[in-house]
């Protein structure tokens, strides 16, 4: 059934067609145009007989003119009485010869019990009314005979007798009903023991199928899915069956109510035989047949009874012949009410001139297709507009910025509009409002389903993009490394889902069955799994990276000797950008199994360096230099104060080496480079201020003097007096140099911002760093301009 919006659209379409053709009014007033609307007895008209409710409708008419009339009157009346009118059993008693009970006190009770027994016997036999003679010159008609209950006794029989030109069930037969029931029950027990098929009770016999179908169609609204289970799909219908089965059910029900009264007692109930022909017409037949083999793809199992394939093939022609006919009187007596689908109901109101064919299809269907396209476009813009309103409200509610997100919001609104449009069109196609045949439906129905899946996946992908963009602008983005890893994987996953939906659509178009597709995918999956085991290992490794979190996007890592920055994490590989701007792609499995040095996780960044001093440097000056360097560590704002080492560490052939082992507390590499530069420049200035010379990797030739003095005498300036307190002298020189460069109370400069000068960026919060740095113009950019 269509949703309320679709019902309104269908009515609007009917009004549009009425405006196009002035013959609509004449078509609606044509005989039989609305015959089904008022022909039956509605459910509201059948009350419970209370004085406060509406009057009960009269029961079925009783006719005793011929044997067939008597049998029909009895069966129809008893069927209605068994449903919801038990008082009508007294009307059915007119079909019985009860003259032999006139003198009994329990006549009323006995007669009703015999009527119920006779109905059960006839219901069990499934007697076809066509087999009952219309007229007979004989005074007695035997419908069925049974062997005698005792040896030598006359055989039992279901018989009618004529008295005063009225036919009734004979009194001697009524007296033997108990014996007949015993014989039929024994036969039924024997047949049940021979039955090997185990099927659902609703489809166990022709009568069960008819009863299930009528019961489903009598609901308000009809249980169309349960009714469609009674139908056998015809060959060659393909993917259109989920849509056409509803139309077939409505058409079959309309024919049943006009061609022949569906009296259940006349339909055989035993689950034996291959088929049962319920109705024959020049345009086709209505046949209930038994499935001979399983068909798992269509949900049909051996032994089930359903309306046959041939019935489904010709039901359209039968419906076209009978839809203009009124409902049968027996149908009205049975209390059956006609139901039609929206498409069939709309077709009955289409003007005659629009029912002519053009280009292989009726004109009104072409008009309806154009109407649906216009409706789909309107729904698209409606969904797009509503999505924009929701985004604007969300930004205001959560105080989200709109910078840079306008394009993503526009794309998300477009994806939502497509989703709403495709869903609306799919609902019209699913209800088959335009009564399209099987060939176009086999393409359009899976297409709309696939477009819904694709648009839903695209909409979800747009949500991920927009959420990612808003999240990157928050302060928590740096700490939430898992989100930075998961979001790219979610994007890849949704792209795979969209691709799978498109592949499934094309498989449906090509006519592949579900079982064949599933089996092929199983074999293909095994083959691909074996061939692509490395890719599967990479995908599993990606999940491991997400949960283990060894790095995040933007981290500086060292992998097997290569320094690079992580740019992207995918399902298969990690992409890293080196410092010489090349792109390195590493499979995820290698990332998991090998060592990754994550420089981005460092809090302190080490400086390990040697100052190579000349051997002619006095020891007092070396002590002063080491203490001065320590004072520089204590004074610099970005150096670690609780752990550093500065000592004379090595005596090499060409120099005396002073170890600088210092750590910088900086947030990134750019700031580290700036602070290393500043510290090393200050160290060189201290060396120069102390008058210490740096060694070069050279060798000296020593020549002995004649008087025995060493060649070193007079060459190293050792005649200068040493410091009285070398450490205090080193601290004094270091403090003097630091104050001369940075002032008496320097402020901690902020980290480096790319775009400003590397040496003077942020040296002072009050903007005076440029003058103190000596760039010449005071703007702090270091260019001197």
PDB file of N, CA, C and O in Angstrom, residues 87 112 121 142 162 194 255 274 304 311 316 363 388 440 527 627 630 721 757 764 767:
ATOM      1  N   UNK A  87     -27.354 -17.600  13.299  1.00  0.00           N
ATOM      2  CA  UNK A  87     -28.815 -17.717  13.247  1.00  0.00           C
ATOM      3  C   UNK A  87     -29.321 -18.177  11.888  1.00  0.00           C
ATOM      4  O   UNK A  87     -30.468 -18.639  11.749  1.00  0.00           O
ATOM      5  N   UNK A 112     -30.647 -29.124  13.726  1.00  0.00           N
ATOM      6  CA  UNK A 112     -29.466 -28.282  13.596  1.00  0.00           C
ATOM      7  C   UNK A 112     -28.185 -29.124  13.621  1.00  0.00           C
ATOM      8  O   UNK A 112     -27.227 -28.830  12.875  1.00  0.00           O
ATOM      9  N   UNK A 121     -19.858 -33.179   5.963  1.00  0.00           N
ATOM     10  CA  UNK A 121     -19.674 -34.252   4.980  1.00  0.00           C
ATOM     11  C   UNK A 121     -19.452 -33.662   3.587  1.00  0.00           C
ATOM     12  O   UNK A 121     -18.530 -34.059   2.867  1.00  0.00           O
ATOM     13  N   UNK A 142     -28.862 -39.218  -6.635  1.00  0.00           N
ATOM     14  CA  UNK A 142     -27.780 -39.667  -5.741  1.00  0.00           C
ATOM     15  C   UNK A 142     -26.499 -38.935  -6.146  1.00  0.00           C
ATOM     16  O   UNK A 142     -26.045 -39.027  -7.291  1.00  0.00           O
ATOM     17  N   UNK A 162     -37.386 -35.306  -4.475  1.00  0.00           N
ATOM     18  CA  UNK A 162     -38.314 -34.257  -4.883  1.00  0.00           C
ATOM     19  C   UNK A 162     -39.685 -34.511  -4.287  1.00  0.00           C
ATOM     20  O   UNK A 162     -40.256 -35.600  -4.442  1.00  0.00           O
ATOM     21  N   UNK A 194      -0.403 -41.759   4.142  1.00  0.00           N
ATOM     22  CA  UNK A 194       0.332 -41.915   2.893  1.00  0.00           C
ATOM     23  C   UNK A 194       1.022 -40.623   2.444  1.00  0.00           C
ATOM     24  O   UNK A 194       1.872 -40.646   1.566  1.00  0.00           O
ATOM     25  N   UNK A 255     -11.852 -11.058 -10.019  1.00  0.00           N
ATOM     26  CA  UNK A 255     -12.455 -12.067 -10.893  1.00  0.00           C
ATOM     27  C   UNK A 255     -13.231 -13.081 -10.072  1.00  0.00           C
ATOM     28  O   UNK A 255     -14.331 -13.513 -10.464  1.00  0.00           O
ATOM     29  N   UNK A 274      -2.811 -33.476  -8.684  1.00  0.00           N
ATOM     30  CA  UNK A 274      -1.807 -32.563  -9.232  1.00  0.00           C
ATOM     31  C   UNK A 274      -2.352 -31.165  -9.436  1.00  0.00           C
ATOM     32  O   UNK A 274      -1.612 -30.182  -9.314  1.00  0.00           O
ATOM     33  N   UNK A 304       3.153 -27.937  -1.835  1.00  0.00           N
ATOM     34  CA  UNK A 304       2.319 -26.756  -1.605  1.00  0.00           C
ATOM     35  C   UNK A 304       1.365 -26.540  -2.784  1.00  0.00           C
ATOM     36  O   UNK A 304       1.744 -26.738  -3.943  1.00  0.00           O
ATOM     37  N   UNK A 311      -2.581 -19.417 -14.533  1.00  0.00           N
ATOM     38  CA  UNK A 311      -3.579 -18.485 -14.008  1.00  0.00           C
ATOM     39  C   UNK A 311      -3.012 -17.080 -13.916  1.00  0.00           C
ATOM     40  O   UNK A 311      -3.680 -16.102 -14.286  1.00  0.00           O
ATOM     41  N   UNK A 316      -4.772 -11.147 -16.211  1.00  0.00           N
ATOM     42  CA  UNK A 316      -5.016  -9.793 -16.719  1.00  0.00           C
ATOM     43  C   UNK A 316      -6.141  -9.757 -17.736  1.00  0.00           C
ATOM     44  O   UNK A 316      -6.986  -8.854 -17.719  1.00  0.00           O
ATOM     45  N   UNK A 363      -1.592   6.063 -23.227  1.00  0.00           N
ATOM     46  CA  UNK A 363      -1.246   7.483 -23.129  1.00  0.00           C
ATOM     47  C   UNK A 363      -1.233   7.943 -21.680  1.00  0.00           C
ATOM     48  O   UNK A 363      -0.352   8.705 -21.261  1.00  0.00           O
ATOM     49  N   UNK A 388      18.765  22.242   4.518  1.00  0.00           N
ATOM     50  CA  UNK A 388      19.470  23.491   4.786  1.00  0.00           C
ATOM     51  C   UNK A 388      18.949  24.150   6.066  1.00  0.00           C
ATOM     52  O   UNK A 388      19.733  24.715   6.850  1.00  0.00           O
ATOM     53  N   UNK A 440       9.461  -3.286 -18.236  1.00  0.00           N
ATOM     54  CA  UNK A 440      10.069  -2.077 -17.652  1.00  0.00           C
ATOM     55  C   UNK A 440      10.203  -2.155 -16.136  1.00  0.00           C
ATOM     56  O   UNK A 440      11.151  -1.611 -15.569  1.00  0.00           O
ATOM     57  N   UNK A 527      38.400 -17.346  -3.532  1.00  0.00           N
ATOM     58  CA  UNK A 527      39.523 -17.119  -4.447  1.00  0.00           C
ATOM     59  C   UNK A 527      40.207 -15.786  -4.162  1.00  0.00           C
ATOM     60  O   UNK A 527      41.441 -15.694  -4.117  1.00  0.00           O
ATOM     61  N   UNK A 627      80.732  25.962  32.862  1.00  0.00           N
ATOM     62  CA  UNK A 627      79.752  26.559  33.776  1.00  0.00           C
ATOM     63  C   UNK A 627      78.927  27.633  33.081  1.00  0.00           C
ATOM     64  O   UNK A 627      77.732  27.806  33.338  1.00  0.00           O
ATOM     65  N   UNK A 630      76.256  25.923  31.150  1.00  0.00           N
ATOM     66  CA  UNK A 630      75.175  25.485  32.051  1.00  0.00           C
ATOM     67  C   UNK A 630      74.265  26.651  32.421  1.00  0.00           C
ATOM     68  O   UNK A 630      73.041  26.500  32.537  1.00  0.00           O
ATOM     69  N   UNK A 721      97.654  34.977  33.131  1.00  0.00           N
ATOM     70  CA  UNK A 721      97.284  34.428  34.442  1.00  0.00           C
ATOM     71  C   UNK A 721      95.910  33.748  34.373  1.00  0.00           C
ATOM     72  O   UNK A 721      95.031  34.202  33.655  1.00  0.00           O
ATOM     73  N   UNK A 757      59.576  35.496  10.537  1.00  0.00           N
ATOM     74  CA  UNK A 757      61.005  35.235  10.562  1.00  0.00           C
ATOM     75  C   UNK A 757      61.356  34.157  11.555  1.00  0.00           C
ATOM     76  O   UNK A 757      60.849  34.148  12.685  1.00  0.00           O
ATOM     77  N   UNK A 764      58.700  38.537  21.779  1.00  0.00           N
ATOM     78  CA  UNK A 764      58.165  39.322  22.882  1.00  0.00           C
ATOM     79  C   UNK A 764      56.671  39.480  22.651  1.00  0.00           C
ATOM     80  O   UNK A 764      56.245  39.733  21.531  1.00  0.00           O
ATOM     81  N   UNK A 767      55.359  42.932  21.144  1.00  0.00           N
ATOM     82  CA  UNK A 767      55.704  43.395  19.814  1.00  0.00           C
ATOM     83  C   UNK A 767      57.030  44.082  19.713  1.00  0.00           C
ATOM     84  O   UNK A 767      57.344  44.687  18.684  1.00  0.00           O
TER      85      UNK A 767
END
